[in-house]
Amino acid sequence: MNASVARKKIQKKFKIRGYTLKVDALEEILSFANRFQGAEDEAIDLLLDHLQYESQKVGVKSSIIDKEPIRRVISSLLEADDAVEPTSSDTVSSHATIRVIDAFLVPKFHFDPIKKQFYQHTGGLSIHGGSSAKSALYKGRYLLLFQRISHDQHFSKPAFDTEMSHYGNCEIAPIQSLVGQTGRRWVMGVISQFEDGHFYLEDLTASVEINLSKAKITTGFLSENTIVVAEGEMLLDGIFQVFTCGFPPLEDRDKSLKLLGQHDFFGGGTLTKEETLRLAELEKKAVNAMFVILSDIWLDSEEAMGKLETVLDGFEIQEVVPSLFVFLGNFCSHPCNLSFHSFSSLRLQFGNLGKMIAAHPRLKEHSRFLFIPGPDDAGPSTVLPRCALPKYLTEELQKYIPNAIFSSNPCRVKFYTQEIVFFRYDLLYRMRRSCLMPPSTEETSDPFEHLVATITHQSHLCPLPLIVQPIIWNYDHCLHLYPSPHTVML
C-alpha cells in the first residue's frame, strides 16, 4: 500500500473513533501496519480496538494521541501475537463500533447571543465552581433554549411589520419591556420562587411576579427551574397574569445539526459526511447487534444473582451474543451512605460477579460490559453527574473482565451513527413531587409521557431545583440533551 494512502486511511479510521493522531504516533502505526502485507486494515482495526480497551492502562487521557500509548499497545499485541489470529476481525466488528463517553469528558459550549453562535470552552473546569458558575448554569440553560426557539417560525420576529394575530407570529418580548405595556405579550423565562408562595419569571433582563391561577398549561411537569414560554398581560399591580404557559417547542435533530456545523456536543467526535454515510451502511448490516440493559443488580441478594446467572446462561448458548451488557445500579440493596460499613464485602461481591461473567467464555470474549452507578451507590456525593464506581470496589471484577467499562451517571454511548444516553435516577418520582401544579390531561394522563415531554422540551436530563437535586455547577452541560440524541434510557 502506498505510504500516503496508508497515512490517510489510518487518520480516517482513528477520526471515526474520535481520536486525533500526532505525527510520531502516525508513523508508529504505519510501521506496525506494514508488518501485515495484505491485512493492513485488520491490523489497524485490531490496534484501535485494543487502544480503546486499554486506554486507562496505557495513559490515554485525551482524544489527541501521541507516540507513547501507541507503542505500548503495539508491544502488547506483538508479545501476545494476537494480530494474526483469524478470529480477531470478528472481535473488532463487535467491539469497535461502541464508544462510551464519560459525562466528565463531554465538551462544553457557550452561546454568544450577539454573534448568535456557539464557541467551545477552553481550559479546565473545576469541580468546586465559584459563585459565578451557579448563575452561569441558569444562563447557559436559558440561552440554549432561547437560540433554539429563535429558529422557530412561530416565535421569530417577522421580516415585515404585520398585524399580530392570535394564531400568527408570537415574538418573544424581554421581560424588562413589559413595564408600562398593555395588551398581551409572549415572554420566556425561568420559573423562580424568590419568596414563599410567590413565583417569578426571570430572563436575562429582569424578573416579574406571575399569576398562574388562570393559566392553561401544556403537557409536562411545571416546576421551579424549568424554562417556559408564557402568554399574558401586565396587571396594574405589577403582576403578569399568565393565560397560556408551556415549554419551548422542540427542534428537529437534523435541523440542530445543520445549524451547529462541526461542533461536537455529544462528545463522540465529529465525522465528515462520507464517514457518516459509511457508518450508516455498516449499521444497516449489523442486524444482529443487540444491547442488554439491566437495572438494580443487587450483588448482595442471592435471588438477584441467581436470576442474573440465568440471563447470562441464556445468552451464552445463543448463536449471536449481545454486543453490550449495560449494568445499572444500585449494586447493593442498602444505600451506600455514611452508615454503610460493608465496602469490603461489596468489593468481594463485585469479584463474584466477575467470576460469574468469566464462566461464560463466549460472552466474555465477544460482549462488552458497561457499569453505571445508581443514585444510592458508593461515591463521593449524591450530586449529578456522578463519577464512576470507586476503583477499590471494581478491582476484583476487572481481574476477571479486564475490558469492563466503568462510567459516570449519566453516560453516553455512540453506536455507529446512533447517540444513546443512559441515566439511572428516580426522576419521575422527584418531578412529580416538585410539580407546581397538576399537569394537563388534555393530551395525555400518563405521568411518564409528561416526564418525556419535560426533559425533551427542556433539553435537560434533570430540570429540578438545585435544592431537590444538586448539580455540579461547572458540569451542568453534561446533562444537556441538545441536539436531541436518538435514544434516552431512563
CSV table of C-alpha atoms in Angstrom, one decimal:
chain,number,residue,atom,x,y,z
A,1,MET,CA,0.0,0.0,0.0
A,2,ASN,CA,1.2,3.5,-0.9
A,3,ALA,CA,2.5,5.3,2.3
A,4,SER,CA,0.5,8.5,1.8
A,5,VAL,CA,-2.7,6.5,1.1
A,6,ALA,CA,-2.0,4.4,4.2
A,7,ARG,CA,-1.5,7.5,6.4
A,8,LYS,CA,-4.8,8.9,5.2
A,9,LYS,CA,-6.6,5.6,5.9
A,10,ILE,CA,-5.1,5.5,9.4
A,11,GLN,CA,-6.1,9.0,10.2
A,12,LYS,CA,-9.6,8.4,8.9
A,13,LYS,CA,-10.0,5.2,11.0
A,14,PHE,CA,-8.8,7.0,14.1
A,15,LYS,CA,-11.0,10.0,13.5
A,16,ILE,CA,-14.1,7.8,13.2
A,17,ARG,CA,-13.4,6.6,16.8
A,18,GLY,CA,-12.9,10.2,18.0
A,19,TYR,CA,-9.0,10.3,18.1
A,20,THR,CA,-6.5,12.7,16.6
A,21,LEU,CA,-3.0,11.4,15.9
A,22,LYS,CA,0.3,13.3,16.3
A,23,VAL,CA,2.9,12.8,13.6
A,24,ASP,CA,5.1,10.4,15.6
A,25,ALA,CA,2.1,8.3,16.6
A,26,LEU,CA,1.0,8.1,12.9
A,27,GLU,CA,4.5,6.9,11.8
A,28,GLU,CA,4.5,4.2,14.6
A,29,ILE,CA,1.1,2.9,13.4
A,30,LEU,CA,2.2,2.9,9.8
A,31,SER,CA,5.3,0.8,10.6
A,32,PHE,CA,3.1,-1.6,12.6
A,33,ALA,CA,0.6,-2.0,9.7
A,34,ASN,CA,3.4,-2.6,7.2
A,35,ARG,CA,4.2,-5.8,9.1
A,36,PHE,CA,1.0,-7.4,7.8
A,37,GLN,CA,1.0,-7.1,4.0
A,38,GLY,CA,-2.5,-7.6,2.6
A,39,ALA,CA,-4.1,-7.4,6.0
A,40,GLU,CA,-3.3,-3.7,6.9
A,41,ASP,CA,-6.9,-2.8,7.6
A,42,GLU,CA,-7.4,-5.7,10.0
A,43,ALA,CA,-4.2,-4.8,11.8
A,44,ILE,CA,-5.2,-1.1,12.2
A,45,ASP,CA,-8.7,-2.1,13.5
A,46,LEU,CA,-7.2,-4.5,16.0
A,47,LEU,CA,-4.8,-1.8,17.2
A,48,LEU,CA,-7.6,0.6,17.6
A,49,ASP,CA,-9.7,-1.9,19.4
A,50,HIS,CA,-7.0,-2.7,22.0
A,51,LEU,CA,-6.3,1.1,22.3
A,52,GLN,CA,-9.9,1.6,23.4
A,53,TYR,CA,-9.9,-1.3,25.8
A,54,GLU,CA,-6.6,-0.4,27.5
A,55,SER,CA,-6.9,3.4,27.3
A,56,GLN,CA,-6.5,3.8,31.0
A,57,LYS,CA,-3.6,1.4,31.3
A,58,VAL,CA,-1.6,3.0,28.5
A,59,GLY,CA,-2.2,6.5,29.7
A,60,VAL,CA,-4.7,7.9,27.1
A,61,LYS,CA,-6.2,11.0,28.8
A,62,SER,CA,-7.4,12.9,25.8
A,63,SER,CA,-8.5,12.4,22.2
A,64,ILE,CA,-5.1,13.6,20.9
A,65,ILE,CA,-2.8,10.5,20.8
A,66,ASP,CA,1.0,10.7,20.9
A,67,LYS,CA,3.6,8.0,20.3
A,68,GLU,CA,3.9,6.5,23.8
A,69,PRO,CA,0.5,4.9,24.3
A,70,ILE,CA,0.5,3.6,20.7
A,71,ARG,CA,3.9,2.0,21.3
A,72,ARG,CA,2.7,0.3,24.5
A,73,VAL,CA,-0.4,-1.2,22.7
A,74,ILE,CA,1.7,-2.4,19.8
A,75,SER,CA,4.2,-4.1,22.1
A,76,SER,CA,1.5,-5.9,24.0
A,77,LEU,CA,-0.1,-7.0,20.7
A,78,LEU,CA,3.2,-8.3,19.3
A,79,GLU,CA,4.0,-10.1,22.5
A,80,ALA,CA,0.7,-11.9,22.5
A,81,ASP,CA,0.8,-12.5,18.8
A,82,ASP,CA,-2.9,-11.5,18.6
A,83,ALA,CA,-2.6,-9.5,15.4
A,84,VAL,CA,-2.6,-12.6,13.2
A,85,GLU,CA,-5.4,-14.6,14.9
A,86,PRO,CA,-8.1,-15.4,12.3
A,87,THR,CA,-10.9,-14.5,14.8
A,88,SER,CA,-9.6,-11.1,15.6
A,89,SER,CA,-11.6,-9.4,12.8
A,90,ASP,CA,-14.8,-10.7,14.4
A,91,THR,CA,-13.8,-9.3,17.7
A,92,VAL,CA,-13.2,-5.9,16.1
A,93,SER,CA,-16.5,-5.9,14.3
A,94,SER,CA,-18.4,-6.5,17.6
A,95,HIS,CA,-16.4,-4.1,19.8
A,96,ALA,CA,-15.1,-1.4,17.6
A,97,THR,CA,-18.4,0.3,16.9
A,98,ILE,CA,-19.2,1.1,20.5
A,99,ARG,CA,-17.7,4.2,22.0
A,100,VAL,CA,-18.5,5.1,25.7
A,101,ILE,CA,-18.2,8.8,26.7
A,102,ASP,CA,-17.9,9.6,30.4
A,103,ALA,CA,-20.0,12.6,31.4
A,104,PHE,CA,-16.9,14.5,32.7
A,105,LEU,CA,-15.3,14.3,29.2
A,106,VAL,CA,-18.3,15.9,27.4
A,107,PRO,CA,-17.2,19.2,25.7
A,108,LYS,CA,-18.7,22.4,27.0
A,109,PHE,CA,-20.1,25.1,24.7
A,110,HIS,CA,-21.2,28.7,25.3
A,111,PHE,CA,-23.7,30.6,23.2
A,112,ASP,CA,-22.9,34.1,22.2
A,113,PRO,CA,-26.3,36.0,21.8
A,114,ILE,CA,-24.6,38.9,20.0
A,115,LYS,CA,-22.8,36.8,17.3
A,116,LYS,CA,-25.5,34.1,17.5
A,117,GLN,CA,-23.1,31.2,17.5
A,118,PHE,CA,-21.6,28.6,19.8
A,119,TYR,CA,-18.0,28.5,20.9
A,120,GLN,CA,-16.2,25.7,22.8
A,121,HIS,CA,-15.0,26.3,26.3
A,122,THR,CA,-11.2,26.1,26.6
A,123,GLY,CA,-9.3,25.3,29.7
A,124,GLY,CA,-10.1,23.1,32.7
A,125,LEU,CA,-13.3,23.0,34.7
A,126,SER,CA,-13.2,23.0,38.5
A,127,ILE,CA,-15.4,20.6,40.4
A,128,HIS,CA,-15.9,23.3,43.0
A,129,GLY,CA,-17.0,26.3,41.0
A,130,GLY,CA,-17.2,29.8,42.2
A,131,SER,CA,-20.5,31.8,42.7
A,132,SER,CA,-20.4,32.9,39.1
A,133,ALA,CA,-20.6,29.3,38.0
A,134,LYS,CA,-24.1,29.0,39.6
A,135,SER,CA,-25.5,31.9,37.7
A,136,ALA,CA,-23.7,30.7,34.5
A,137,LEU,CA,-25.6,27.4,34.9
A,138,TYR,CA,-29.0,29.1,34.6
A,139,LYS,CA,-27.8,31.5,31.9
A,140,GLY,CA,-26.4,28.5,29.8
A,141,ARG,CA,-29.7,26.7,30.0
A,142,TYR,CA,-31.7,29.8,29.1
A,143,LEU,CA,-29.5,30.8,26.1
A,144,LEU,CA,-29.6,27.2,24.8
A,145,LEU,CA,-33.4,27.2,24.6
A,146,PHE,CA,-33.5,30.9,23.5
A,147,GLN,CA,-31.4,30.2,20.5
A,148,ARG,CA,-33.5,27.1,19.8
A,149,ILE,CA,-36.8,29.0,19.9
A,150,SER,CA,-35.3,31.8,17.7
A,151,HIS,CA,-35.2,29.2,14.9
A,152,ASP,CA,-39.0,28.5,15.3
A,153,GLN,CA,-41.1,30.4,12.7
A,154,HIS,CA,-43.9,31.0,15.2
A,155,PHE,CA,-41.6,32.8,17.7
A,156,SER,CA,-39.2,34.6,15.4
A,157,LYS,CA,-39.6,38.2,14.5
A,158,PRO,CA,-41.2,38.8,11.1
A,159,ALA,CA,-39.2,40.4,8.3
A,160,PHE,CA,-42.0,43.0,7.8
A,161,ASP,CA,-44.2,44.6,10.4
A,162,THR,CA,-47.6,43.0,10.2
A,163,GLU,CA,-50.7,42.8,12.5
A,164,MET,CA,-50.0,40.1,15.1
A,165,SER,CA,-52.9,37.7,15.0
A,166,HIS,CA,-53.7,35.3,17.9
A,167,TYR,CA,-52.7,32.3,15.8
A,168,GLY,CA,-49.9,34.0,13.9
A,169,ASN,CA,-46.5,35.2,14.9
A,170,CYS,CA,-45.7,35.2,18.7
A,171,GLU,CA,-42.5,37.3,19.0
A,172,ILE,CA,-40.8,36.8,22.4
A,173,ALA,CA,-40.5,40.1,24.3
A,174,PRO,CA,-37.9,40.7,27.0
A,175,ILE,CA,-39.4,40.8,30.5
A,176,GLN,CA,-37.9,44.3,31.0
A,177,SER,CA,-40.1,45.6,28.2
A,178,LEU,CA,-43.3,44.7,30.0
A,179,VAL,CA,-43.2,47.8,32.2
A,180,GLY,CA,-45.8,50.3,31.1
A,181,GLN,CA,-47.1,48.0,28.4
A,182,THR,CA,-50.7,47.0,27.8
A,183,GLY,CA,-52.2,44.1,25.9
A,184,ARG,CA,-51.0,40.5,25.6
A,185,ARG,CA,-47.3,39.7,25.3
A,186,TRP,CA,-45.2,36.5,24.9
A,187,VAL,CA,-42.3,36.1,27.2
A,188,MET,CA,-39.8,33.4,28.0
A,189,GLY,CA,-38.0,32.8,31.3
A,190,VAL,CA,-37.1,30.6,34.2
A,191,ILE,CA,-39.7,30.0,36.9
A,192,SER,CA,-38.2,31.1,40.3
A,193,GLN,CA,-39.5,31.4,43.8
A,194,PHE,CA,-37.9,34.5,45.4
A,195,GLU,CA,-40.2,34.3,48.4
A,196,ASP,CA,-42.6,31.7,49.8
A,197,GLY,CA,-45.7,31.3,47.7
A,198,HIS,CA,-44.7,34.0,45.2
A,199,PHE,CA,-43.4,32.8,41.8
A,200,TYR,CA,-41.5,34.9,39.3
A,201,LEU,CA,-40.5,34.6,35.7
A,202,GLU,CA,-36.9,35.6,35.1
A,203,ASP,CA,-34.8,36.2,32.0
A,204,LEU,CA,-31.5,38.0,31.3
A,205,THR,CA,-33.1,41.5,31.6
A,206,ALA,CA,-35.4,41.4,34.6
A,207,SER,CA,-37.9,39.4,36.6
A,208,VAL,CA,-41.7,39.7,37.1
A,209,GLU,CA,-44.1,38.1,39.5
A,210,ILE,CA,-46.5,35.8,37.8
A,211,ASN,CA,-50.1,34.6,38.5
A,212,LEU,CA,-50.7,31.0,37.2
A,213,SER,CA,-54.2,30.6,38.6
A,214,LYS,CA,-55.9,31.1,35.2
A,215,ALA,CA,-53.1,29.6,33.1
A,216,LYS,CA,-53.8,26.9,30.5
A,217,ILE,CA,-50.7,24.7,30.5
A,218,THR,CA,-49.4,22.2,28.0
A,219,THR,CA,-48.0,18.7,28.5
A,220,GLY,CA,-45.2,18.3,31.0
A,221,PHE,CA,-44.3,18.9,34.7
A,222,LEU,CA,-44.1,22.6,35.6
A,223,SER,CA,-41.6,23.0,38.4
A,224,GLU,CA,-39.1,25.6,39.6
A,225,ASN,CA,-36.0,25.9,37.4
A,226,THR,CA,-38.0,24.9,34.3
A,227,ILE,CA,-37.9,27.4,31.4
A,228,VAL,CA,-41.3,28.3,30.0
A,229,VAL,CA,-42.9,30.4,27.2
A,230,ALA,CA,-45.9,32.3,28.6
A,231,GLU,CA,-48.6,34.5,27.1
A,232,GLY,CA,-50.2,37.0,29.3
A,233,GLU,CA,-50.6,40.7,30.2
A,234,MET,CA,-49.4,43.0,32.9
A,235,LEU,CA,-51.9,43.9,35.6
A,236,LEU,CA,-52.0,47.3,37.3
A,237,ASP,CA,-50.4,45.8,40.5
A,238,GLY,CA,-47.3,44.8,38.5
A,239,ILE,CA,-48.2,41.1,38.3
A,240,PHE,CA,-48.0,39.3,35.0
A,241,GLN,CA,-51.3,37.4,34.5
A,242,VAL,CA,-50.5,34.2,32.5
A,243,PHE,CA,-53.1,32.8,30.2
A,244,THR,CA,-51.1,30.2,28.3
A,245,CYS,CA,-47.9,28.5,29.6
A,246,GLY,CA,-45.8,25.8,28.1
A,247,PHE,CA,-42.3,24.6,27.3
A,248,PRO,CA,-40.3,25.9,24.3
A,249,PRO,CA,-41.1,23.9,21.2
A,250,LEU,CA,-38.9,21.0,20.1
A,251,GLU,CA,-36.3,21.3,17.3
A,252,ASP,CA,-35.7,18.5,14.9
A,253,ARG,CA,-32.3,16.8,15.4
A,254,ASP,CA,-31.3,17.2,11.7
A,255,LYS,CA,-32.1,20.9,11.9
A,256,SER,CA,-30.0,21.3,15.0
A,257,LEU,CA,-27.0,19.5,13.5
A,258,LYS,CA,-27.2,21.7,10.4
A,259,LEU,CA,-27.1,24.9,12.5
A,260,LEU,CA,-24.3,23.7,14.7
A,261,GLY,CA,-21.9,22.9,11.9
A,262,GLN,CA,-18.9,20.8,13.0
A,263,HIS,CA,-19.4,21.3,16.8
A,264,ASP,CA,-19.4,18.0,18.7
A,265,PHE,CA,-21.9,18.5,21.5
A,266,PHE,CA,-22.3,14.7,22.2
A,267,GLY,CA,-18.6,14.0,22.7
A,268,GLY,CA,-18.2,11.1,20.3
A,269,GLY,CA,-16.1,13.0,17.8
A,270,THR,CA,-17.0,14.8,14.6
A,271,LEU,CA,-17.3,12.9,11.3
A,272,THR,CA,-17.4,14.0,7.7
A,273,LYS,CA,-20.4,13.3,5.5
A,274,GLU,CA,-18.6,10.4,3.8
A,275,GLU,CA,-17.7,8.9,7.1
A,276,THR,CA,-21.2,9.2,8.4
A,277,LEU,CA,-22.6,7.5,5.3
A,278,ARG,CA,-20.1,4.7,5.6
A,279,LEU,CA,-21.0,4.1,9.2
A,280,ALA,CA,-24.7,4.2,8.3
A,281,GLU,CA,-24.1,1.5,5.7
A,282,LEU,CA,-22.3,-0.7,8.3
A,283,GLU,CA,-25.1,-0.1,10.7
A,284,LYS,CA,-27.7,-1.4,8.3
A,285,LYS,CA,-25.6,-4.6,8.0
A,286,ALA,CA,-25.4,-5.1,11.8
A,287,VAL,CA,-28.8,-6.6,12.0
A,288,ASN,CA,-27.8,-8.9,14.9
A,289,ALA,CA,-26.3,-6.2,17.1
A,290,MET,CA,-28.1,-6.2,20.5
A,291,PHE,CA,-27.8,-4.3,23.8
A,292,VAL,CA,-29.0,-6.0,27.1
A,293,ILE,CA,-29.9,-3.4,29.8
A,294,LEU,CA,-30.3,-4.5,33.4
A,295,SER,CA,-31.1,-2.3,36.4
A,296,ASP,CA,-30.7,-2.7,40.2
A,297,ILE,CA,-28.1,-5.5,40.1
A,298,TRP,CA,-28.1,-6.2,43.8
A,299,LEU,CA,-24.9,-8.1,44.4
A,300,ASP,CA,-25.8,-8.9,48.0
A,301,SER,CA,-29.0,-10.6,47.0
A,302,GLU,CA,-28.8,-14.4,46.3
A,303,GLU,CA,-32.1,-14.2,44.4
A,304,ALA,CA,-30.9,-11.3,42.1
A,305,MET,CA,-27.6,-13.0,41.4
A,306,GLY,CA,-29.3,-16.3,40.6
A,307,LYS,CA,-31.6,-14.7,38.1
A,308,LEU,CA,-28.7,-12.8,36.6
A,309,GLU,CA,-26.8,-16.1,36.1
A,310,THR,CA,-29.9,-17.5,34.3
A,311,VAL,CA,-29.9,-14.5,32.0
A,312,LEU,CA,-26.2,-15.0,31.2
A,313,ASP,CA,-26.6,-18.7,30.7
A,314,GLY,CA,-29.4,-18.0,28.2
A,315,PHE,CA,-27.3,-15.6,26.1
A,316,GLU,CA,-24.2,-17.8,26.3
A,317,ILE,CA,-25.9,-20.6,24.2
A,318,GLN,CA,-27.4,-18.2,21.6
A,319,GLU,CA,-25.9,-18.1,18.1
A,320,VAL,CA,-25.3,-14.4,18.3
A,321,VAL,CA,-24.3,-12.9,21.7
A,322,PRO,CA,-25.2,-9.3,22.7
A,323,SER,CA,-22.7,-6.5,21.7
A,324,LEU,CA,-23.1,-4.7,25.0
A,325,PHE,CA,-24.4,-5.5,28.5
A,326,VAL,CA,-25.3,-2.4,30.5
A,327,PHE,CA,-25.5,-3.0,34.2
A,328,LEU,CA,-27.1,-0.1,36.0
A,329,GLY,CA,-27.1,0.4,39.8
A,330,ASN,CA,-27.9,0.3,42.5
A,331,PHE,CA,-25.5,-2.5,43.1
A,332,CYS,CA,-26.4,-3.0,46.7
A,333,SER,CA,-29.8,-3.5,48.4
A,334,HIS,CA,-28.9,-0.9,51.1
A,335,PRO,CA,-27.9,2.7,50.3
A,336,CYS,CA,-24.1,3.1,50.5
A,337,ASN,CA,-24.2,6.2,52.7
A,338,LEU,CA,-22.2,7.2,55.8
A,339,SER,CA,-23.9,4.4,57.8
A,340,PHE,CA,-22.8,1.8,55.3
A,341,HIS,CA,-19.9,-0.3,56.7
A,342,SER,CA,-19.7,-3.3,54.3
A,343,PHE,CA,-17.5,-1.9,51.5
A,344,SER,CA,-15.0,-4.8,51.8
A,345,SER,CA,-17.9,-7.4,51.3
A,346,LEU,CA,-19.2,-5.3,48.4
A,347,ARG,CA,-15.8,-5.5,46.8
A,348,LEU,CA,-15.8,-9.3,47.1
A,349,GLN,CA,-19.3,-9.4,45.6
A,350,PHE,CA,-18.1,-7.4,42.6
A,351,GLY,CA,-15.3,-10.1,42.3
A,352,ASN,CA,-18.0,-12.8,42.4
A,353,LEU,CA,-19.8,-11.1,39.6
A,354,GLY,CA,-16.6,-11.1,37.6
A,355,LYS,CA,-16.2,-14.8,38.2
A,356,MET,CA,-19.8,-15.3,37.0
A,357,ILE,CA,-19.3,-13.4,33.8
A,358,ALA,CA,-15.9,-15.1,33.2
A,359,ALA,CA,-17.6,-18.5,33.5
A,360,HIS,CA,-19.3,-17.7,30.2
A,361,PRO,CA,-16.4,-17.6,27.7
A,362,ARG,CA,-18.4,-16.5,24.6
A,363,LEU,CA,-19.9,-13.5,26.5
A,364,LYS,CA,-16.5,-12.6,28.0
A,365,GLU,CA,-14.8,-12.7,24.6
A,366,HIS,CA,-17.4,-11.1,22.3
A,367,SER,CA,-19.5,-8.9,24.5
A,368,ARG,CA,-18.6,-5.7,26.4
A,369,PHE,CA,-19.8,-4.8,29.9
A,370,LEU,CA,-20.7,-1.3,31.0
A,371,PHE,CA,-21.3,-0.4,34.6
A,372,ILE,CA,-23.2,2.8,35.6
A,373,PRO,CA,-23.7,3.7,39.2
A,374,GLY,CA,-27.2,4.3,40.7
A,375,PRO,CA,-28.4,7.1,43.0
A,376,ASP,CA,-27.6,5.1,46.2
A,377,ASP,CA,-24.2,3.6,45.1
A,378,ALA,CA,-20.9,4.4,46.7
A,379,GLY,CA,-19.3,7.6,45.6
A,380,PRO,CA,-18.1,11.0,46.8
A,381,SER,CA,-21.6,12.5,46.9
A,382,THR,CA,-25.1,12.4,45.5
A,383,VAL,CA,-24.6,15.4,43.2
A,384,LEU,CA,-25.0,15.0,39.4
A,385,PRO,CA,-23.2,14.0,37.3
A,386,ARG,CA,-22.0,11.1,39.4
A,387,CYS,CA,-18.5,9.8,38.8
A,388,ALA,CA,-17.8,6.1,38.0
A,389,LEU,CA,-17.8,3.4,40.8
A,390,PRO,CA,-14.7,3.7,43.0
A,391,LYS,CA,-11.7,1.6,41.9
A,392,TYR,CA,-11.5,-0.1,45.3
A,393,LEU,CA,-14.8,-1.8,44.6
A,394,THR,CA,-14.2,-2.8,41.0
A,395,GLU,CA,-10.6,-4.0,41.1
A,396,GLU,CA,-11.6,-7.6,41.8
A,397,LEU,CA,-14.1,-7.7,38.9
A,398,GLN,CA,-11.5,-6.3,36.5
A,399,LYS,CA,-9.2,-9.2,37.3
A,400,TYR,CA,-11.7,-11.4,35.5
A,401,ILE,CA,-13.1,-9.0,33.0
A,402,PRO,CA,-10.2,-6.7,32.0
A,403,ASN,CA,-12.2,-4.8,29.3
A,404,ALA,CA,-15.2,-4.0,31.6
A,405,ILE,CA,-16.1,-0.3,31.4
A,406,PHE,CA,-17.0,1.8,34.5
A,407,SER,CA,-18.5,5.1,33.5
A,408,SER,CA,-20.4,8.0,35.1
A,409,ASN,CA,-24.1,8.6,35.6
A,410,PRO,CA,-25.4,9.9,33.2
A,411,CYS,CA,-23.3,8.1,30.5
A,412,ARG,CA,-23.3,8.5,26.7
A,413,VAL,CA,-22.7,5.7,24.1
A,414,LYS,CA,-22.0,6.2,20.4
A,415,PHE,CA,-23.0,3.1,18.4
A,416,TYR,CA,-22.2,3.5,14.7
A,417,THR,CA,-24.2,6.7,14.0
A,418,GLN,CA,-26.6,6.3,16.9
A,419,GLU,CA,-26.3,8.5,20.0
A,420,ILE,CA,-27.6,7.0,23.2
A,421,VAL,CA,-27.8,8.5,26.7
A,422,PHE,CA,-28.1,6.3,29.8
A,423,PHE,CA,-29.4,7.9,33.0
A,424,ARG,CA,-30.1,6.0,36.3
A,425,TYR,CA,-32.2,8.2,38.6
A,426,ASP,CA,-35.7,8.1,40.2
A,427,LEU,CA,-36.6,11.1,38.0
A,428,LEU,CA,-40.4,10.6,37.7
A,429,TYR,CA,-40.9,10.5,41.5
A,430,ARG,CA,-38.8,13.6,42.0
A,431,MET,CA,-40.5,15.5,39.2
A,432,ARG,CA,-44.0,14.7,40.5
A,433,ARG,CA,-43.0,15.8,44.0
A,434,SER,CA,-41.6,19.1,42.7
A,435,CYS,CA,-44.5,20.0,40.3
A,436,LEU,CA,-46.1,23.4,41.0
A,437,MET,CA,-49.5,22.4,39.6
A,438,PRO,CA,-51.2,19.2,38.2
A,439,PRO,CA,-50.1,18.6,34.6
A,440,SER,CA,-52.5,19.0,31.8
A,441,THR,CA,-54.5,15.9,30.9
A,442,GLU,CA,-55.6,17.2,27.5
A,443,GLU,CA,-53.0,15.3,25.5
A,444,THR,CA,-52.1,12.5,27.9
A,445,SER,CA,-52.7,11.4,31.5
A,446,ASP,CA,-49.6,9.1,31.6
A,447,PRO,CA,-47.0,10.5,34.0
A,448,PHE,CA,-44.1,9.0,32.1
A,449,GLU,CA,-45.2,10.8,28.9
A,450,HIS,CA,-45.3,14.1,30.9
A,451,LEU,CA,-41.7,13.3,32.1
A,452,VAL,CA,-40.6,12.6,28.5
A,453,ALA,CA,-42.1,15.9,27.3
A,454,THR,CA,-40.4,17.8,30.2
A,455,ILE,CA,-36.8,16.5,29.6
A,456,THR,CA,-37.0,16.7,25.8
A,457,HIS,CA,-38.5,20.2,25.7
A,458,GLN,CA,-36.1,21.5,28.4
A,459,SER,CA,-33.2,19.7,26.6
A,460,HIS,CA,-32.0,18.7,30.0
A,461,LEU,CA,-32.0,15.4,31.9
A,462,CYS,CA,-32.8,16.8,35.3
A,463,PRO,CA,-34.5,20.2,35.3
A,464,LEU,CA,-35.2,20.0,39.0
A,465,PRO,CA,-34.5,22.8,41.6
A,466,LEU,CA,-30.9,22.5,42.9
A,467,ILE,CA,-32.2,22.2,46.5
A,468,VAL,CA,-34.0,19.0,45.3
A,469,GLN,CA,-31.1,17.6,43.2
A,470,PRO,CA,-27.7,19.3,43.5
A,471,ILE,CA,-25.7,19.5,40.3
A,472,ILE,CA,-22.0,20.4,39.9
A,473,TRP,CA,-22.3,23.9,38.5
A,474,ASN,CA,-19.5,23.7,36.1
A,475,TYR,CA,-20.7,20.3,34.7
A,476,ASP,CA,-24.4,21.1,34.1
A,477,HIS,CA,-23.7,20.8,30.4
A,478,CYS,CA,-23.2,17.1,30.8
A,479,LEU,CA,-26.9,16.8,31.4
A,480,HIS,CA,-28.0,18.7,28.3
A,481,LEU,CA,-29.9,16.9,25.5
A,482,TYR,CA,-29.0,19.1,22.6
A,483,PRO,CA,-29.1,18.2,19.8
A,484,SER,CA,-31.6,15.5,20.7
A,485,PRO,CA,-30.0,12.1,20.9
A,486,HIS,CA,-31.5,9.1,19.1
A,487,THR,CA,-32.3,7.3,22.4
A,488,VAL,CA,-32.5,8.2,26.1
A,489,MET,CA,-32.6,5.3,28.6
A,490,LEU,CA,-34.2,6.3,31.9
